[in-house]
mmCIF file of C-alpha atoms in Angstrom:
data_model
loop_
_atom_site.group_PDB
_atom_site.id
_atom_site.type_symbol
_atom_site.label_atom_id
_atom_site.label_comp_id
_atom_site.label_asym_id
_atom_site.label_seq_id
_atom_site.Cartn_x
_atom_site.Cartn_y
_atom_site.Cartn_z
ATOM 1 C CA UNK A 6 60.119 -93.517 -71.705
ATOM 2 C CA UNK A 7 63.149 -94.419 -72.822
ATOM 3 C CA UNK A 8 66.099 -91.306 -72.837
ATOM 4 C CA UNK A 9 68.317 -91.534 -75.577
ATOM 5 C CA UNK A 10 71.606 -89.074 -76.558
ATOM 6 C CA UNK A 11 73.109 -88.806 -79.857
ATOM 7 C CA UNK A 12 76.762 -88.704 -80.154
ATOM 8 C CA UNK A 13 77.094 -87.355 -83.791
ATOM 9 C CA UNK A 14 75.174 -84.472 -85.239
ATOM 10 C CA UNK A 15 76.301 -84.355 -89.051
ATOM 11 C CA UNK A 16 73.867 -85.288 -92.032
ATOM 12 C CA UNK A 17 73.216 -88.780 -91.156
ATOM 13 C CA UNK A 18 72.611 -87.723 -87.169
ATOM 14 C CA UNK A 19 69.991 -85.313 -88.164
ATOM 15 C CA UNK A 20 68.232 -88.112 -89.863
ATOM 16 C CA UNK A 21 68.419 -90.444 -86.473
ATOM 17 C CA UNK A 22 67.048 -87.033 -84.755
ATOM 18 C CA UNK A 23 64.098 -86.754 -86.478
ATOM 19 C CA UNK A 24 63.147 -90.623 -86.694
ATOM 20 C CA UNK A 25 63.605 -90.954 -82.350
ATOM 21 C CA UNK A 26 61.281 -88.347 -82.174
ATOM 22 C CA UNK A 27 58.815 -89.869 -84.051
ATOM 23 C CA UNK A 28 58.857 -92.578 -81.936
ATOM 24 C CA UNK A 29 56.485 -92.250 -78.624
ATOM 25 C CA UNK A 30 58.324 -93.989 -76.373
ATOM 26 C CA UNK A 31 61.744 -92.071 -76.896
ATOM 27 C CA UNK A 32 62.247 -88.998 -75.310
ATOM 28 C CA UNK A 33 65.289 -87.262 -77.053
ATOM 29 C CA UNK A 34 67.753 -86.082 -74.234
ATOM 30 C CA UNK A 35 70.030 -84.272 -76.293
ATOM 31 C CA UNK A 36 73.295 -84.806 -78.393
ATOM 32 C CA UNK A 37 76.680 -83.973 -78.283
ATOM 33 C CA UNK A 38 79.255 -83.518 -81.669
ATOM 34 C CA UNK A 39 82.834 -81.706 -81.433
ATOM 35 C CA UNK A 40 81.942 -79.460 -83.854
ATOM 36 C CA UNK A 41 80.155 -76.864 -82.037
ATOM 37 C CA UNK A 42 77.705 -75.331 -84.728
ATOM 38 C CA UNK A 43 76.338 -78.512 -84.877
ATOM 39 C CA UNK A 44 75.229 -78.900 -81.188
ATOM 40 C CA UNK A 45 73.884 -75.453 -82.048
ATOM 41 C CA UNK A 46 72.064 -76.111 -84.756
ATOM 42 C CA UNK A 47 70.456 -79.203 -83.248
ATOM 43 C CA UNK A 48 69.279 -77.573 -79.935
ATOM 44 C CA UNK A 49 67.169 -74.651 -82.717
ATOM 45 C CA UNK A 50 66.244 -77.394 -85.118
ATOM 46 C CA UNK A 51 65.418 -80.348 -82.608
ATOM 47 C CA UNK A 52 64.916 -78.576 -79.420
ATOM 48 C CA UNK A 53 67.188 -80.881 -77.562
ATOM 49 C CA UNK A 54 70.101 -80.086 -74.926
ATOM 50 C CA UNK A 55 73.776 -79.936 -76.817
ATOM 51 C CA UNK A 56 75.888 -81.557 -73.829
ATOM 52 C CA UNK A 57 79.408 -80.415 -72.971
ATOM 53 C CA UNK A 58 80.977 -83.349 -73.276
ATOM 54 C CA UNK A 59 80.318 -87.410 -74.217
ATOM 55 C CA UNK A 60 80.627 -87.867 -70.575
ATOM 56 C CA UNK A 61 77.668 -85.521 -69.708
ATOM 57 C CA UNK A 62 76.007 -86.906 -72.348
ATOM 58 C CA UNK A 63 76.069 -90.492 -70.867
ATOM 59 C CA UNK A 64 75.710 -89.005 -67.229
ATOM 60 C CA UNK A 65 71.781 -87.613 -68.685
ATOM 61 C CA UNK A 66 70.387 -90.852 -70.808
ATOM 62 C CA UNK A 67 69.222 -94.323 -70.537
ATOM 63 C CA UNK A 68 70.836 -95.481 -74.234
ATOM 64 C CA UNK A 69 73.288 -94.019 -76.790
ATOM 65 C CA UNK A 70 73.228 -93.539 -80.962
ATOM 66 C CA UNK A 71 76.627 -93.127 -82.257
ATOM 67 C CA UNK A 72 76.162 -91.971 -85.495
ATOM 68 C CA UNK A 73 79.877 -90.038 -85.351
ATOM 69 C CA UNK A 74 82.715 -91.344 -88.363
ATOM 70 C CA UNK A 75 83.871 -94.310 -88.296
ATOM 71 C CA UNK A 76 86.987 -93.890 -86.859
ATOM 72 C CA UNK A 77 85.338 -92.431 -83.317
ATOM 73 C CA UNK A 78 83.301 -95.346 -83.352
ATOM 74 C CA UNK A 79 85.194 -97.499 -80.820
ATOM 75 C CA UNK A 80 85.889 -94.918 -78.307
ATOM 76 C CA UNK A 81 82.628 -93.520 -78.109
ATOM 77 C CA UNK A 82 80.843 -96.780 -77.845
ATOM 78 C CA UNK A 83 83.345 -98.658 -75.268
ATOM 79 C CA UNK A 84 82.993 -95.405 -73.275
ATOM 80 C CA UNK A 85 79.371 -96.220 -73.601
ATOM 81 C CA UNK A 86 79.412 -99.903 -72.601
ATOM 82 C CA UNK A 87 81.647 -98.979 -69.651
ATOM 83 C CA UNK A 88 79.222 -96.929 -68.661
ATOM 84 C CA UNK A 89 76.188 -99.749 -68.612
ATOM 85 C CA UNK A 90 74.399 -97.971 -71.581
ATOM 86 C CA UNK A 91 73.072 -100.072 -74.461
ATOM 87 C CA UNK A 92 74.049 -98.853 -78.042
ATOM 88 C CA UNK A 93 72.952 -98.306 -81.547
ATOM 89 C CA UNK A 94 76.421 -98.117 -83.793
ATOM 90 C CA UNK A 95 76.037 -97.190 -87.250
ATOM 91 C CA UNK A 96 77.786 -99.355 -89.706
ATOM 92 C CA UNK A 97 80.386 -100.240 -90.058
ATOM 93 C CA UNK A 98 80.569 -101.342 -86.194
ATOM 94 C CA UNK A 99 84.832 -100.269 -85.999
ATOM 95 C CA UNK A 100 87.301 -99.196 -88.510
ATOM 96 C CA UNK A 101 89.038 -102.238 -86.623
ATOM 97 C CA UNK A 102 88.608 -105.989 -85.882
ATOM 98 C CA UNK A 103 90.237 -106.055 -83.328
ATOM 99 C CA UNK A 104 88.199 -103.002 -81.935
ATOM 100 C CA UNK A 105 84.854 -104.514 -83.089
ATOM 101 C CA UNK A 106 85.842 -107.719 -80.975
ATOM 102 C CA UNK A 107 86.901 -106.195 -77.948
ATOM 103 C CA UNK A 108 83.462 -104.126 -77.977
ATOM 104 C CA UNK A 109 81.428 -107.312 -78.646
ATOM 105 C CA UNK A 110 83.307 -109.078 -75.498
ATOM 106 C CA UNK A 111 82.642 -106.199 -73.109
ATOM 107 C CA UNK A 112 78.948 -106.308 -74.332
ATOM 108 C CA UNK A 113 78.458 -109.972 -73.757
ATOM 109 C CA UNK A 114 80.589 -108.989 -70.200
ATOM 110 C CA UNK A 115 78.544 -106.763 -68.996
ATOM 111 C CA UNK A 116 75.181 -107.825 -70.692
ATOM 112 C CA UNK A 117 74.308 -104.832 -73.114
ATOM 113 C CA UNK A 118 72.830 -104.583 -76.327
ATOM 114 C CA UNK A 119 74.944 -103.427 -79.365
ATOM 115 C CA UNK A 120 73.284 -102.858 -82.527
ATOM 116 C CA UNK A 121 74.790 -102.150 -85.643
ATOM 117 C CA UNK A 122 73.104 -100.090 -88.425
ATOM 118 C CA UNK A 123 73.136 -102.372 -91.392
ATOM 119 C CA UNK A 124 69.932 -100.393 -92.506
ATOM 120 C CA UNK A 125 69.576 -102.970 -95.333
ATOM 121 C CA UNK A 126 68.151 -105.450 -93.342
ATOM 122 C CA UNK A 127 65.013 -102.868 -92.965
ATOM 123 C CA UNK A 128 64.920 -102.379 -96.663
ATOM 124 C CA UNK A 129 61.215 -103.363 -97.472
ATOM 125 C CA UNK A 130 62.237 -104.977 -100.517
ATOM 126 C CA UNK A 131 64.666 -107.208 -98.577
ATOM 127 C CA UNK A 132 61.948 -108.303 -95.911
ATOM 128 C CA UNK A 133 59.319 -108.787 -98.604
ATOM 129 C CA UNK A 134 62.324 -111.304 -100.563
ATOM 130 C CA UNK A 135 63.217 -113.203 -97.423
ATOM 131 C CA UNK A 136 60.082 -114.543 -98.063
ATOM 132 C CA UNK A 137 61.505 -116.719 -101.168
ATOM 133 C CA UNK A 138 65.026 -116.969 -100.589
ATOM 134 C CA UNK A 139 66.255 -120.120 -100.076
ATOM 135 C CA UNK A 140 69.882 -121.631 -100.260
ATOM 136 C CA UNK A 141 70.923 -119.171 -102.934
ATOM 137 C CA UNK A 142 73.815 -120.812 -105.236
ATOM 138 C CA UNK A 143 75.056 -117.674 -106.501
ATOM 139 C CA UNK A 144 74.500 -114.067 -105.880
ATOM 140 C CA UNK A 145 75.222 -110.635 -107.603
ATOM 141 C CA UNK A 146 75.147 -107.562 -105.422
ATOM 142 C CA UNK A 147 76.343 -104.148 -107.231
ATOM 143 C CA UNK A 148 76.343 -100.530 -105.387
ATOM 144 C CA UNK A 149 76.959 -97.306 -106.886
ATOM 145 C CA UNK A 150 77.116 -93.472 -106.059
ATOM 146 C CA UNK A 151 78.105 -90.119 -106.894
ATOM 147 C CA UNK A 152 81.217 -89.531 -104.987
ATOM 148 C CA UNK A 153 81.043 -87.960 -101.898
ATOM 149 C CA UNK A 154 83.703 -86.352 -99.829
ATOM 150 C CA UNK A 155 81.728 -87.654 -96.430
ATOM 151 C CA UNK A 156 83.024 -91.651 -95.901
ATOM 152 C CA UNK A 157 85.846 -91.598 -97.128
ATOM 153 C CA UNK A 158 87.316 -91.908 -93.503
ATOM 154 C CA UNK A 159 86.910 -95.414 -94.719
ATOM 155 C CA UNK A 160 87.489 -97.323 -98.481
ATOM 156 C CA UNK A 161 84.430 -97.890 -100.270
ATOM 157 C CA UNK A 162 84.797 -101.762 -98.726
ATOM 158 C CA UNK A 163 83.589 -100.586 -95.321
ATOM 159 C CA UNK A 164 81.900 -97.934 -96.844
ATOM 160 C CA UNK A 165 79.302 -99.308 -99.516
ATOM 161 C CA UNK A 166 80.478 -103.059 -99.832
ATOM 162 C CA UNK A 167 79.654 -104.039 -96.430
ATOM 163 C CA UNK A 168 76.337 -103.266 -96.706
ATOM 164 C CA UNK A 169 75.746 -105.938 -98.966
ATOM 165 C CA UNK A 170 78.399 -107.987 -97.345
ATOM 166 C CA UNK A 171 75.638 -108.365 -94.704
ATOM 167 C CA UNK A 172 73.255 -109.600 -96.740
ATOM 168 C CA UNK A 173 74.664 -112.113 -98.521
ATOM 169 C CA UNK A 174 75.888 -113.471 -94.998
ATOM 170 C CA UNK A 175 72.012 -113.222 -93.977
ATOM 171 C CA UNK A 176 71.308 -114.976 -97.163
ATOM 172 C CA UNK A 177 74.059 -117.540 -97.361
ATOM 173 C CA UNK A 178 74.081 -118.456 -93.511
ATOM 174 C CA UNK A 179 77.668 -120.583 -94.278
ATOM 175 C CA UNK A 180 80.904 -119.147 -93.351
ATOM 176 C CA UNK A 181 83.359 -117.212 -95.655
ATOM 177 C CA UNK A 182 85.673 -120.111 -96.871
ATOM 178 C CA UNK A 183 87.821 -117.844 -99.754
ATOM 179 C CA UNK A 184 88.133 -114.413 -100.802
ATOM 180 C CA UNK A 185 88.964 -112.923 -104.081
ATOM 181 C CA UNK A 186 89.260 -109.342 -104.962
ATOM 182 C CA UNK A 187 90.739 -106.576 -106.905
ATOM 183 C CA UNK A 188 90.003 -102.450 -106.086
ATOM 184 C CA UNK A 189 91.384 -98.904 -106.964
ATOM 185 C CA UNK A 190 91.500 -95.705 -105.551
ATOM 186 C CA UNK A 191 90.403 -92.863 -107.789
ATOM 187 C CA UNK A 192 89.681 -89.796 -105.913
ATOM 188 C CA UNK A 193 90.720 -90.506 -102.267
ATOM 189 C CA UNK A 194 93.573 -91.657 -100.691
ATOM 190 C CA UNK A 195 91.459 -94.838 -100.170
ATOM 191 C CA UNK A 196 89.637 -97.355 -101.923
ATOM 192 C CA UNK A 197 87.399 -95.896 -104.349
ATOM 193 C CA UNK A 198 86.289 -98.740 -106.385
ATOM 194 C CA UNK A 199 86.064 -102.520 -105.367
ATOM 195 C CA UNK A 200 84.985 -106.185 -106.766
ATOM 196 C CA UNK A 201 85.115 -109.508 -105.020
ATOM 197 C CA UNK A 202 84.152 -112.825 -105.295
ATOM 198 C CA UNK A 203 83.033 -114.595 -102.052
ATOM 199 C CA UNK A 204 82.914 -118.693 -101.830
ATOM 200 C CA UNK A 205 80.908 -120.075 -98.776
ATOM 201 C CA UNK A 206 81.420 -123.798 -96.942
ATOM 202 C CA UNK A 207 77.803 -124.670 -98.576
ATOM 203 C CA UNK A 208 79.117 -124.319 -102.021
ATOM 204 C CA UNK A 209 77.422 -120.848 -102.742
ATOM 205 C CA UNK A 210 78.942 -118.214 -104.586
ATOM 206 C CA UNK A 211 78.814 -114.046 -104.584
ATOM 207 C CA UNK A 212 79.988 -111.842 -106.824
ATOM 208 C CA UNK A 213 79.937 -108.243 -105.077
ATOM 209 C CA UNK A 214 80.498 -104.623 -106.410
ATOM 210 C CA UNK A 215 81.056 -101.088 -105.291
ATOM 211 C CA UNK A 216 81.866 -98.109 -106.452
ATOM 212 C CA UNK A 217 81.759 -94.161 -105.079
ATOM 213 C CA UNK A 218 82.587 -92.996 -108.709
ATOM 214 C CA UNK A 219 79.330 -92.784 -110.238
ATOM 215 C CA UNK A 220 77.284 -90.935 -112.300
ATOM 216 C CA UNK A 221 73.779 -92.150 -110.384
ATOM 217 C CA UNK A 222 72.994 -94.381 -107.200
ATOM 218 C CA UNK A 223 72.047 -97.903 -108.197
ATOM 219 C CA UNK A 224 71.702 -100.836 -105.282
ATOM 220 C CA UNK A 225 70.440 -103.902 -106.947
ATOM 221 C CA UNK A 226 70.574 -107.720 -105.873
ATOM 222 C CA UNK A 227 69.787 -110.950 -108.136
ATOM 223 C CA UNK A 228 69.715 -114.486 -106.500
ATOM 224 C CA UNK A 229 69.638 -117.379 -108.223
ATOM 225 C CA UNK A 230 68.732 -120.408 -106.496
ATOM 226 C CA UNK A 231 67.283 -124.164 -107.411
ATOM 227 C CA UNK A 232 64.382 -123.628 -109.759
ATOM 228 C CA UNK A 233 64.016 -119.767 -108.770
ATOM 229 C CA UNK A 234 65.635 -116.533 -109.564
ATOM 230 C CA UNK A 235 65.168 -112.811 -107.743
ATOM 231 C CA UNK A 236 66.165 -109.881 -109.362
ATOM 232 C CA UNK A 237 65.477 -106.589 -106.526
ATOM 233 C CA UNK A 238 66.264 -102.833 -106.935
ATOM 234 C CA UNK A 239 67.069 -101.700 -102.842
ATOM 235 C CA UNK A 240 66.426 -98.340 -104.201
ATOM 236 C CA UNK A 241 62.956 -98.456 -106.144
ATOM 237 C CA UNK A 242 61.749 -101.690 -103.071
ATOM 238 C CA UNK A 243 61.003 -103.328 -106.022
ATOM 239 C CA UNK A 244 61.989 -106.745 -107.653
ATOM 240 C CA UNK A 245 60.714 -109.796 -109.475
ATOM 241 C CA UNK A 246 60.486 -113.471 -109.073
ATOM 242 C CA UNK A 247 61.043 -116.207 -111.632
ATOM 243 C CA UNK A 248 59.965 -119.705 -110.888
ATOM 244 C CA UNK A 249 60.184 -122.430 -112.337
ATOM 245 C CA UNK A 250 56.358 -123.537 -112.940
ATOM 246 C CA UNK A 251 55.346 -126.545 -110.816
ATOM 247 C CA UNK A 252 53.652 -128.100 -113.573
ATOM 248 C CA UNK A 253 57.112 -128.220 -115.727
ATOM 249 C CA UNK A 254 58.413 -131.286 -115.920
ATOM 250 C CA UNK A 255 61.202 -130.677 -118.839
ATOM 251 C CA UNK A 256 62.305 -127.327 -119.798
ATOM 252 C CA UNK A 257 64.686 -129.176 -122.651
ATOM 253 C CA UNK A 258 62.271 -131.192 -123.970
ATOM 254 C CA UNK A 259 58.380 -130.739 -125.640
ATOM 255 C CA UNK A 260 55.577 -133.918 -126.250
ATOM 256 C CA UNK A 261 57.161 -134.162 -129.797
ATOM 257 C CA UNK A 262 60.839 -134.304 -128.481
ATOM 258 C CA UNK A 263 61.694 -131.162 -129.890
ATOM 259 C CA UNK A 264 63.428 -128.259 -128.051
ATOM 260 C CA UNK A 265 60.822 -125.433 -126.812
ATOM 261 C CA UNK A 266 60.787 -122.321 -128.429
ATOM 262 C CA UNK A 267 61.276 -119.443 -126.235
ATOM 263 C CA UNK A 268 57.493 -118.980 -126.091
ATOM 264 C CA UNK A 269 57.394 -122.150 -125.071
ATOM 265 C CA UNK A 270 60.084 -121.989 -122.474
ATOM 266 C CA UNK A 271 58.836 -118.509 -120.965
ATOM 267 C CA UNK A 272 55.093 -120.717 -120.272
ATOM 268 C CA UNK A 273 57.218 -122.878 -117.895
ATOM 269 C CA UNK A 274 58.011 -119.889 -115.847
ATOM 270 C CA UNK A 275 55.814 -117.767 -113.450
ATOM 271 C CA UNK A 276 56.867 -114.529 -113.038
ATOM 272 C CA UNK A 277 55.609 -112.648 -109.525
ATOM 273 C CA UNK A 278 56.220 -109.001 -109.268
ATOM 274 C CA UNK A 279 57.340 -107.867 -105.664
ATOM 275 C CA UNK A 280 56.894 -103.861 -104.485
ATOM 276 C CA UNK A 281 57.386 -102.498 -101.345
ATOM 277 C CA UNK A 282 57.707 -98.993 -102.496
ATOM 278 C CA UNK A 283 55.323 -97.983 -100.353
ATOM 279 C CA UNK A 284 55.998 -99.096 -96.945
ATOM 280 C CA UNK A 285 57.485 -97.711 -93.835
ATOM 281 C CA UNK A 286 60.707 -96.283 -94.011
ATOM 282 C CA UNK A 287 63.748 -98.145 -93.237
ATOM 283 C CA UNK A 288 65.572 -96.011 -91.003
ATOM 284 C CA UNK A 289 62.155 -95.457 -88.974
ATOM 285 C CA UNK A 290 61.894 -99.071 -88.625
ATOM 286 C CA UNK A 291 65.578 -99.712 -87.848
ATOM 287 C CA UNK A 292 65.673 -97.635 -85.108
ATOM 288 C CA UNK A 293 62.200 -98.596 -84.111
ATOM 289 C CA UNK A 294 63.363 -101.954 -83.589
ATOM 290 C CA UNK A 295 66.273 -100.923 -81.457
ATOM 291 C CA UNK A 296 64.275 -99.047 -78.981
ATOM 292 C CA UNK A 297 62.094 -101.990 -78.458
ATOM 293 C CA UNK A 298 64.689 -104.293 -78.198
ATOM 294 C CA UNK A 299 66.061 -102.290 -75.392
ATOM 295 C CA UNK A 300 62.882 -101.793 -73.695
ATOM 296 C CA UNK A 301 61.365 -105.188 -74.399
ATOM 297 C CA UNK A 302 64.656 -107.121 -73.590
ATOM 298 C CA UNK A 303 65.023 -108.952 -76.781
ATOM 299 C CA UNK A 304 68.038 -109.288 -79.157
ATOM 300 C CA UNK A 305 68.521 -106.665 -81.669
ATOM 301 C CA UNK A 306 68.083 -107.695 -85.714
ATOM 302 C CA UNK A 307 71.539 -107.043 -86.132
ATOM 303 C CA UNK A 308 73.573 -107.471 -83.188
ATOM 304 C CA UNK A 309 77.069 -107.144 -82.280
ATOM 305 C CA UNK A 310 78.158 -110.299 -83.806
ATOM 306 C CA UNK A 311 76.302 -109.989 -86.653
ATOM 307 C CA UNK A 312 78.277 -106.213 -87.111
ATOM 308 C CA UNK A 313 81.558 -108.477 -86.652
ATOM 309 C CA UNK A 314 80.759 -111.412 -89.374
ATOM 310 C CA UNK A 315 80.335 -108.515 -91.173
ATOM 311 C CA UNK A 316 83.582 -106.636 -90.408
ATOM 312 C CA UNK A 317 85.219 -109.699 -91.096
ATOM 313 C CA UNK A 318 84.500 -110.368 -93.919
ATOM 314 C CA UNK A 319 84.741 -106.897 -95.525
ATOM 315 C CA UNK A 320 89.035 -107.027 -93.974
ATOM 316 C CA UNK A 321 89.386 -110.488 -95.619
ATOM 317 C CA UNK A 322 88.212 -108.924 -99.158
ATOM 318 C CA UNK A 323 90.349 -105.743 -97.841
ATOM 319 C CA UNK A 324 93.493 -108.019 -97.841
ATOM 320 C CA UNK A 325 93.034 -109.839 -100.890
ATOM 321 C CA UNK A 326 92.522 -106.770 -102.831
ATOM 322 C CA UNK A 327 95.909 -105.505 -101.390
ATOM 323 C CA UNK A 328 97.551 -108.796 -101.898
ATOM 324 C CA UNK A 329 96.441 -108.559 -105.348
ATOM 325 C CA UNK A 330 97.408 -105.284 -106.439
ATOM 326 C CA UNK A 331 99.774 -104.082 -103.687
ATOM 327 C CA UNK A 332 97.355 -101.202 -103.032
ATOM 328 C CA UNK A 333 97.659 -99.516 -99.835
ATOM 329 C CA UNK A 334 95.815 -96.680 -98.165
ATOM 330 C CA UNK A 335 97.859 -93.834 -98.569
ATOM 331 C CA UNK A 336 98.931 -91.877 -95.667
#
């Protein structure tokens, strides 16, 4: 039985609650959040201990979930690692690179597991396209929501972009060779709105947007790749596939010479419709996968480094959007 404390009781550590305690091999020692209604409130709604302090917390349990704001991120978890405990960070790993670094060299150090909550990777719509993906060419990832006052700690770039971020770096498997990007703030002091343009050593291309200004939460992806294209909705789990038929031989050109009519054209495609609306949730599975990593000994699905590609990427598109426009955070 593996004893785990959360360091974070807001919305999103009620969630991670509720998920480790559906899991039989967790037992949930407790939590700890400087806001003291919320220890509280999880020790009625949970039935967990609310610990004095982070270092009572990590003085009581085998592993840690730091689901606190970004910004806390760093201290809690290198006060973690210092203290041999293995660690679930939710996304986006640090506010800093340079923190993010320093926590994936005392990992490595000291031989502890870091993973970061990119829940993405857990969508079922994501795992069911893996599947077909194959040395995309270009990509198109756009993210939307209502504005919300929680997050913005952070611009929408570490926020909502690096989600996707993640993916396409999952997808691409190249490194980041330029960086284009333009964003506004609108009702923070931060980053509100952002759009880049992400070139990759193998020639691939992504065009990424995000936005916390919205009337309605959208989350789609489309891929287009030799003789294939993916279109998926992250929110629905569902997507299709277009392929070019096998039996095509010229989509210019019919038996008489003549170009195809669309009819024509659409026959040389086959059209597959994915849904995974109905599997497991991804959060469940996410943090499913961390405990057994930690008791099994194997490497998380997202790891430290795999939080820092990520991170890195989302401060290069940070820069060029202030380059570009001279925007800066306001105090």
């Amino acid at each position: 039985m593996l004893k785990i404390g959360i360091a974070g009781m807001g919305r999103l550590g009620r969630f991670h609650a509720g998920k480790l305690q559906n899991n039989p091999s967790v037992c949930l020692e407790g939590c700890f959040d400087i806001i003291s209604e919320r220890n509280h409130a999880a020790t009625q709604d949970f039935k967990i201990r609310a610990f004095g302090s982070f270092e009572e917390l990590l003085e009581n349990v085998d592993a840690v979930d730091i689901v606190a704001t970004t910004s806390a991120h760093f201290e809690l978890a290198k006060a973690a690692l210092l203290a041999g405990k293995p660690i679930f960070v939710e996304k986006p790993l640090c506010a800093e690179l340079w923190q993010a670094q320093d926590l994936v060299s005392l990992a490595q150090a000291r031989s502890l597991k870091i993973q970061v909550g990119h829940i993405e990777r857990f969508n079922p719509i994501i795992q069911k396209a893996m599947d077909f993906i194959q040395k995309p060419l270009f990509i198109e990832a756009s993210r939307v929501s209502p504005f919300q006052p929680r997050g913005t700690d952070v611009s929408v770039v570490l926020d909502l972009m690096i989600h996707d971020i993640d993916l396409i770096l999952g997808f691409t498997q190249s490194p980041v060779t330029a960086v284009h990007a333009s964003g506004v703030g609108i009702l923070s002091s931060s980053l509100d709105i952002a759009s880049a343009r992400i070139e990759f050593a193998n020639g691939a291309l992504a065009n990424v947007t995000s936005s916390r200004v919205a009337l309605k939460q959208e989350r789609q992806f489309r891929i287009f790749q030799r003789d294939a294209y993916l279109s998926l909705d992250l929110i629905s789990k569902t997507g299709v596939l277009i392929k070019k038929n096998k039996d095509a031989h010229d989509l210019f050109q019919t038996d008489e010479g003549k170009p195809p009519s669309q009819a024509e054209a659409m026959k040389l495609f086959d059209v597959q419709k994915l849904d995974a609306s109905e599997a497991e949730d991804a959060l469940q599975m996410e943090l499913d996968q961390w405990v057994e990593s930690i008791l099994q000994d194997k490497e998380p699905v997202v790891d430290g480094k795999a939080g820092l590609r990520a991170l890195e990427a989302a401060v290069l598109i940070t820069n060029a959007i202030k380059k570009q426009s001279k925007f800066e955070d306001k105090p």
